[in-house]
Amino acid sequence: APALSVRDLRKTYDNGVQALKGVSLDVRPGDFFALLGPNGAGKSTLIGIVSSLVNKSAGDVEIFGVDINRQRGEAMRLVGLVPQEINFNLFEKPFDILCNYAGFYGIPREEAAARAEEELRRAHLWEKAQVMSRTLSGGMKRRLMIARAMMTRPRLLILDEPTAGVDIEIRRGMWKTLREINGAGTTIILTTHYLEEAESLCRHLAIIDKGTIIQQGSMKKLLSQL
Ligand code: ADP
Ligand code: ADP
């Protein structure tokens, strides 16, 4: 089954805004996929629905063949989400942030500790495992958000504008971590409005505008058309 299959997805918010007007897309297992589009295009709405934070109005969504409505719990367990805003407790240590998050998902303490070390190393944060998170640099905080989402071992990692508003050095550090995660087999979807980011990271992409997919395919093919 595809990592993500979206069929004729529609979303109308209570205020009448049609954020998605019949979106269909497929993401293959192991892919690194960009959802590219300007502000207000519907990117956050789409990933909100895929990660069960937003209810759809119509259409079908399956994650590795699991329907997000009929098997909601199972679908949610397949997905890790990195939200745009840094939302961990700045007065906790990275190691504790990761272990507490795992505990919330019922992962036993010893397993959580092992995973925390693995994820902190992959995010180039192991030396910072025991400092107060408040003291981390902007790039470190964002990589910690990624490490936290990986604690549940999601098969599909979704990131909402992971590098919005950060400088190129910080972006490169995040890209390195994301490439390692994808290289180890996790499918990644990220939203971005930087073509450069999609170009650097992604094999396939969809371009969304005003709630409609206007182009979809391989990065290579798209670039050859520009
Ligand atoms: P993007 O992530 O591409 O910037 P969004 O999915 O956030 O786009 O927004 C798509 C459209 O839906 C926009 O017109 C936005 O104003 C509207 N929208 C987003 N969230 C809500 C909401 N909770 N209630 C009403 N309208 C919303
Ligand atoms: P940032 O600059 O992103 O806030 P750091 O202060 O940790 O983060 O960056 C210090 C150095 O570590 C930089 O030279 C950066 O290139 C490198 N670095 C950042 N992220 C990674 C990573 N994921 N893997 C390896 N090295 C990294």
CSV table of C-alpha atoms and ligand atoms in Angstrom, one decimal:
chain,number,residue,atom,x,y,z
A,1,ALA,CA,0.0,0.0,0.0
A,2,PRO,CA,1.2,3.6,-0.5
A,3,ALA,CA,2.5,5.4,2.6
A,4,LEU,CA,-0.3,7.9,2.0
A,5,SER,CA,-3.2,7.8,-0.3
A,6,VAL,CA,-5.6,10.8,-0.5
A,7,ARG,CA,-8.7,10.7,-2.7
A,8,ASP,CA,-10.9,13.7,-3.6
A,9,LEU,CA,-10.3,15.2,-0.2
A,10,ARG,CA,-12.5,18.2,0.7
A,11,LYS,CA,-12.5,20.5,3.6
A,12,THR,CA,-14.9,23.4,4.3
A,13,TYR,CA,-14.4,25.2,7.6
A,14,ASP,CA,-17.3,26.3,9.7
A,15,ASN,CA,-16.8,29.9,8.5
A,16,GLY,CA,-17.4,28.7,4.9
A,17,VAL,CA,-13.8,28.8,3.7
A,18,GLN,CA,-13.1,25.9,1.3
A,19,ALA,CA,-9.6,25.0,2.2
A,20,LEU,CA,-9.4,21.8,0.1
A,21,LYS,CA,-11.4,21.4,-3.0
A,22,GLY,CA,-10.9,17.8,-4.1
A,23,VAL,CA,-7.3,16.9,-3.5
A,24,SER,CA,-5.8,13.6,-4.6
A,25,LEU,CA,-2.3,12.4,-4.1
A,26,ASP,CA,-0.1,9.4,-3.4
A,27,VAL,CA,3.1,9.1,-1.5
A,28,ARG,CA,5.2,6.0,-1.9
A,29,PRO,CA,6.8,4.1,1.0
A,30,GLY,CA,10.3,5.5,1.7
A,31,ASP,CA,9.7,8.7,-0.2
A,32,PHE,CA,10.7,12.1,0.8
A,33,PHE,CA,7.8,14.2,-0.4
A,34,ALA,CA,7.2,18.0,-0.4
A,35,LEU,CA,3.9,19.7,-0.3
A,36,LEU,CA,4.8,23.1,-1.8
A,37,GLY,CA,2.5,26.1,-1.9
A,38,PRO,CA,2.0,29.7,-0.9
A,39,ASN,CA,0.4,30.8,2.4
A,40,GLY,CA,-3.3,29.9,2.6
A,41,ALA,CA,-3.0,27.2,-0.1
A,42,GLY,CA,-4.3,24.4,2.3
A,43,LYS,CA,-1.1,22.7,3.3
A,44,SER,CA,-1.7,22.8,7.0
A,45,THR,CA,-5.3,21.7,6.5
A,46,LEU,CA,-4.2,18.7,4.5
A,47,ILE,CA,-1.5,17.5,7.0
A,48,GLY,CA,-3.9,18.3,9.9
A,49,ILE,CA,-6.4,15.8,8.4
A,50,VAL,CA,-3.7,13.2,7.7
A,51,SER,CA,-2.6,13.4,11.3
A,52,SER,CA,-6.2,13.3,12.7
A,53,LEU,CA,-6.1,16.8,14.1
A,54,VAL,CA,-8.7,18.2,11.7
A,55,ASN,CA,-11.9,16.5,10.5
A,56,LYS,CA,-12.4,16.2,6.7
A,57,SER,CA,-15.6,17.2,5.0
A,58,ALA,CA,-15.4,14.5,2.3
A,59,GLY,CA,-13.0,12.1,0.6
A,60,ASP,CA,-10.8,9.2,1.6
A,61,VAL,CA,-7.4,9.1,3.3
A,62,GLU,CA,-5.4,6.0,4.0
A,63,ILE,CA,-2.0,5.7,5.7
A,64,PHE,CA,-0.2,2.4,4.7
A,65,GLY,CA,-3.6,1.1,3.8
A,66,VAL,CA,-5.2,2.1,7.1
A,67,ASP,CA,-8.3,4.3,6.7
A,68,ILE,CA,-8.1,7.4,9.0
A,69,ASN,CA,-11.8,7.2,9.8
A,70,ARG,CA,-12.5,3.5,10.2
A,71,GLN,CA,-9.2,2.7,12.0
A,72,ARG,CA,-8.4,6.0,13.6
A,73,GLY,CA,-6.2,4.8,16.5
A,74,GLU,CA,-4.2,2.6,14.2
A,75,ALA,CA,-3.7,5.3,11.6
A,76,MET,CA,-2.6,7.8,14.3
A,77,ARG,CA,0.0,5.3,15.6
A,78,LEU,CA,1.6,5.2,12.1
A,79,VAL,CA,2.1,9.0,12.0
A,80,GLY,CA,4.6,11.3,13.7
A,81,LEU,CA,3.9,15.0,13.5
A,82,VAL,CA,6.3,17.9,14.0
A,83,PRO,CA,4.2,21.0,14.5
A,84,GLN,CA,5.4,24.4,13.4
A,85,GLU,CA,5.6,26.0,16.9
A,86,ILE,CA,8.1,24.8,19.4
A,87,ASN,CA,5.9,23.4,22.1
A,88,PHE,CA,8.0,21.4,24.6
A,89,ASN,CA,8.7,22.6,28.1
A,90,LEU,CA,11.7,24.9,28.0
A,91,PHE,CA,12.4,24.1,31.7
A,92,GLU,CA,13.0,20.4,31.0
A,93,LYS,CA,16.0,18.6,29.7
A,94,PRO,CA,16.0,17.1,26.2
A,95,PHE,CA,16.5,13.6,27.5
A,96,ASP,CA,13.5,14.0,29.8
A,97,ILE,CA,11.3,15.6,27.2
A,98,LEU,CA,11.8,12.6,24.9
A,99,CYS,CA,11.3,10.0,27.7
A,100,ASN,CA,8.2,11.7,29.0
A,101,TYR,CA,6.8,11.8,25.5
A,102,ALA,CA,7.4,8.1,25.1
A,103,GLY,CA,5.9,7.4,28.5
A,104,PHE,CA,2.7,9.2,27.4
A,105,TYR,CA,2.5,6.7,24.5
A,106,GLY,CA,3.0,3.7,26.9
A,107,ILE,CA,6.6,2.9,25.9
A,108,PRO,CA,8.4,1.2,28.8
A,109,ARG,CA,11.1,3.3,30.5
A,110,GLU,CA,14.1,1.3,29.5
A,111,GLU,CA,13.0,1.2,25.8
A,112,ALA,CA,12.3,5.0,26.0
A,113,ALA,CA,15.8,5.7,27.3
A,114,ALA,CA,17.4,3.7,24.5
A,115,ARG,CA,15.3,5.4,21.9
A,116,ALA,CA,16.0,8.9,23.4
A,117,GLU,CA,19.7,8.3,23.1
A,118,GLU,CA,19.4,7.1,19.5
A,119,GLU,CA,17.2,10.1,18.5
A,120,LEU,CA,19.4,12.6,20.3
A,121,ARG,CA,22.5,11.3,18.6
A,122,ARG,CA,20.8,11.4,15.2
A,123,ALA,CA,19.7,15.0,15.8
A,124,HIS,CA,23.2,15.9,16.8
A,125,LEU,CA,22.0,16.7,20.3
A,126,TRP,CA,23.5,14.0,22.5
A,127,GLU,CA,25.9,16.4,24.1
A,128,LYS,CA,22.9,18.5,25.1
A,129,ALA,CA,20.8,15.7,26.6
A,130,GLN,CA,21.1,17.0,30.1
A,131,VAL,CA,21.0,20.8,29.7
A,132,MET,CA,17.9,23.0,30.2
A,133,SER,CA,16.1,23.1,26.8
A,134,ARG,CA,15.8,26.9,27.2
A,135,THR,CA,19.5,27.2,26.6
A,136,LEU,CA,19.5,25.4,23.2
A,137,SER,CA,20.0,27.3,20.0
A,138,GLY,CA,17.1,27.8,17.6
A,139,GLY,CA,18.4,25.0,15.4
A,140,MET,CA,18.8,22.7,18.3
A,141,LYS,CA,15.3,23.3,19.5
A,142,ARG,CA,13.9,22.5,16.1
A,143,ARG,CA,15.9,19.3,15.9
A,144,LEU,CA,14.6,18.4,19.3
A,145,MET,CA,11.1,18.7,17.9
A,146,ILE,CA,12.0,16.2,15.2
A,147,ALA,CA,13.7,13.8,17.7
A,148,ARG,CA,10.6,13.9,19.9
A,149,ALA,CA,8.3,13.0,17.0
A,150,MET,CA,10.5,10.0,16.2
A,151,MET,CA,10.2,8.5,19.7
A,152,THR,CA,7.1,6.6,18.7
A,153,ARG,CA,8.9,5.1,15.7
A,154,PRO,CA,6.3,6.5,13.1
A,155,ARG,CA,6.4,5.0,9.6
A,156,LEU,CA,5.3,8.4,8.3
A,157,LEU,CA,6.9,11.6,9.6
A,158,ILE,CA,5.0,14.8,8.8
A,159,LEU,CA,6.5,18.2,9.3
A,160,ASP,CA,4.6,21.5,9.0
A,161,GLU,CA,6.9,24.2,7.6
A,162,PRO,CA,9.8,22.9,9.6
A,163,THR,CA,12.2,25.6,8.6
A,164,ALA,CA,9.9,28.6,8.3
A,165,GLY,CA,11.7,31.8,9.3
A,166,VAL,CA,15.1,30.1,10.2
A,167,ASP,CA,18.4,30.9,8.6
A,168,ILE,CA,20.2,28.7,6.1
A,169,GLU,CA,22.7,27.3,8.7
A,170,ILE,CA,19.9,26.1,10.9
A,171,ARG,CA,18.0,24.7,7.9
A,172,ARG,CA,21.1,22.7,6.8
A,173,GLY,CA,21.3,21.1,10.2
A,174,MET,CA,17.7,20.1,10.1
A,175,TRP,CA,18.0,18.8,6.6
A,176,LYS,CA,20.9,16.5,7.7
A,177,THR,CA,18.8,15.0,10.5
A,178,LEU,CA,15.8,14.6,8.1
A,179,ARG,CA,17.9,12.9,5.5
A,180,GLU,CA,19.2,10.4,8.1
A,181,ILE,CA,15.7,9.6,9.2
A,182,ASN,CA,14.5,9.1,5.6
A,183,GLY,CA,17.7,7.1,4.8
A,184,ALA,CA,16.8,4.7,7.7
A,185,GLY,CA,13.4,4.0,6.0
A,186,THR,CA,10.9,6.5,7.4
A,187,THR,CA,8.7,8.1,4.8
A,188,ILE,CA,8.7,11.9,5.2
A,189,ILE,CA,6.2,14.5,4.0
A,190,LEU,CA,6.9,18.2,4.7
A,191,THR,CA,5.1,21.4,3.8
A,192,THR,CA,7.2,24.3,2.6
A,193,HIS,CA,7.0,27.5,0.7
A,194,TYR,CA,10.7,27.3,-0.2
A,195,LEU,CA,11.3,25.6,-3.6
A,196,GLU,CA,14.9,25.4,-2.7
A,197,GLU,CA,14.1,23.3,0.3
A,198,ALA,CA,11.9,20.9,-1.7
A,199,GLU,CA,14.7,20.7,-4.3
A,200,SER,CA,17.4,19.9,-1.8
A,201,LEU,CA,15.5,17.2,0.0
A,202,CYS,CA,12.6,15.7,-1.8
A,203,ARG,CA,12.2,13.1,-4.6
A,204,HIS,CA,8.5,13.9,-5.3
A,205,LEU,CA,6.3,16.9,-4.7
A,206,ALA,CA,2.9,18.3,-5.1
A,207,ILE,CA,2.2,21.9,-5.6
A,208,ILE,CA,-1.0,23.1,-4.0
A,209,ASP,CA,-2.7,26.5,-4.6
A,210,LYS,CA,-6.1,27.6,-3.4
A,211,GLY,CA,-7.1,24.2,-2.2
A,212,THR,CA,-6.2,22.4,-5.5
A,213,ILE,CA,-3.2,20.4,-6.5
A,214,ILE,CA,-1.9,22.2,-9.6
A,215,GLN,CA,1.1,19.9,-10.2
A,216,GLN,CA,2.4,16.6,-8.9
A,217,GLY,CA,5.4,14.4,-9.8
A,218,SER,CA,9.1,13.9,-9.4
A,219,MET,CA,11.3,16.8,-8.5
A,220,LYS,CA,13.6,16.0,-11.5
A,221,LYS,CA,10.7,16.2,-13.9
A,222,LEU,CA,9.4,19.4,-12.4
A,223,LEU,CA,12.8,21.1,-12.6
A,224,SER,CA,13.2,20.1,-16.2
A,225,GLN,CA,10.0,21.9,-17.0
A,226,LEU,CA,10.9,25.2,-15.3
B,1,ADP,P1,-1.4,26.9,4.4
B,1,ADP,O1,-1.0,25.9,5.4
B,1,ADP,O2,-1.1,26.4,3.0
B,1,ADP,O3,-1.0,28.3,4.7
B,1,ADP,P2,-4.1,26.5,5.6
B,1,ADP,O4,-4.5,25.1,5.4
B,1,ADP,O5,-3.6,27.0,6.9
B,1,ADP,O6,-3.0,26.9,4.4
B,1,ADP,O7,-5.3,27.4,5.2
B,1,ADP,C1,-6.1,27.2,4.0
B,1,ADP,C2,-7.3,28.1,4.1
B,1,ADP,O8,-8.2,27.7,5.1
B,1,ADP,C3,-7.0,29.6,4.3
B,1,ADP,O9,-7.9,30.4,3.6
B,1,ADP,C4,-7.2,29.7,5.8
B,1,ADP,O10,-7.5,31.1,6.1
B,1,ADP,C5,-8.3,28.8,6.1
B,1,ADP,N1,-8.3,28.2,7.4
B,1,ADP,C6,-7.3,27.5,8.0
B,1,ADP,N2,-7.7,27.1,9.2
B,1,ADP,C7,-8.9,27.5,9.5
B,1,ADP,C8,-9.8,27.4,10.6
B,1,ADP,N3,-9.5,26.8,11.7
B,1,ADP,N4,-11.0,28.0,10.4
B,1,ADP,C9,-11.4,28.7,9.3
B,1,ADP,N5,-10.6,28.8,8.2
B,1,ADP,C10,-9.3,28.3,8.3
B,2,ADP,P1,22.3,25.3,15.0
B,2,ADP,O1,23.4,26.1,14.4
B,2,ADP,O2,21.5,24.6,13.9
B,2,ADP,O3,21.5,26.1,16.0
B,2,ADP,P2,24.3,23.7,16.3
B,2,ADP,O4,24.7,24.9,17.1
B,2,ADP,O5,24.1,22.4,17.0
B,2,ADP,O6,22.9,24.0,15.7
B,2,ADP,O7,25.3,23.6,15.2
B,2,ADP,C1,26.6,23.3,15.5
B,2,ADP,C2,27.3,22.6,14.4
B,2,ADP,O8,26.7,21.3,14.2
B,2,ADP,C3,27.2,23.3,13.0
B,2,ADP,O9,28.4,23.3,12.4
B,2,ADP,C4,26.2,22.4,12.3
B,2,ADP,O10,26.5,22.4,10.9
B,2,ADP,C5,26.4,21.1,12.9
B,2,ADP,N1,25.1,20.3,12.8
B,2,ADP,C6,23.9,20.8,13.0
B,2,ADP,N2,23.0,19.9,12.8
B,2,ADP,C7,23.6,18.7,12.6
B,2,ADP,C8,23.2,17.4,12.4
B,2,ADP,N3,21.9,17.0,12.3
B,2,ADP,N4,24.2,16.4,12.2
B,2,ADP,C9,25.5,16.8,12.2
B,2,ADP,N5,25.9,18.0,12.4
B,2,ADP,C10,25.0,19.0,12.6
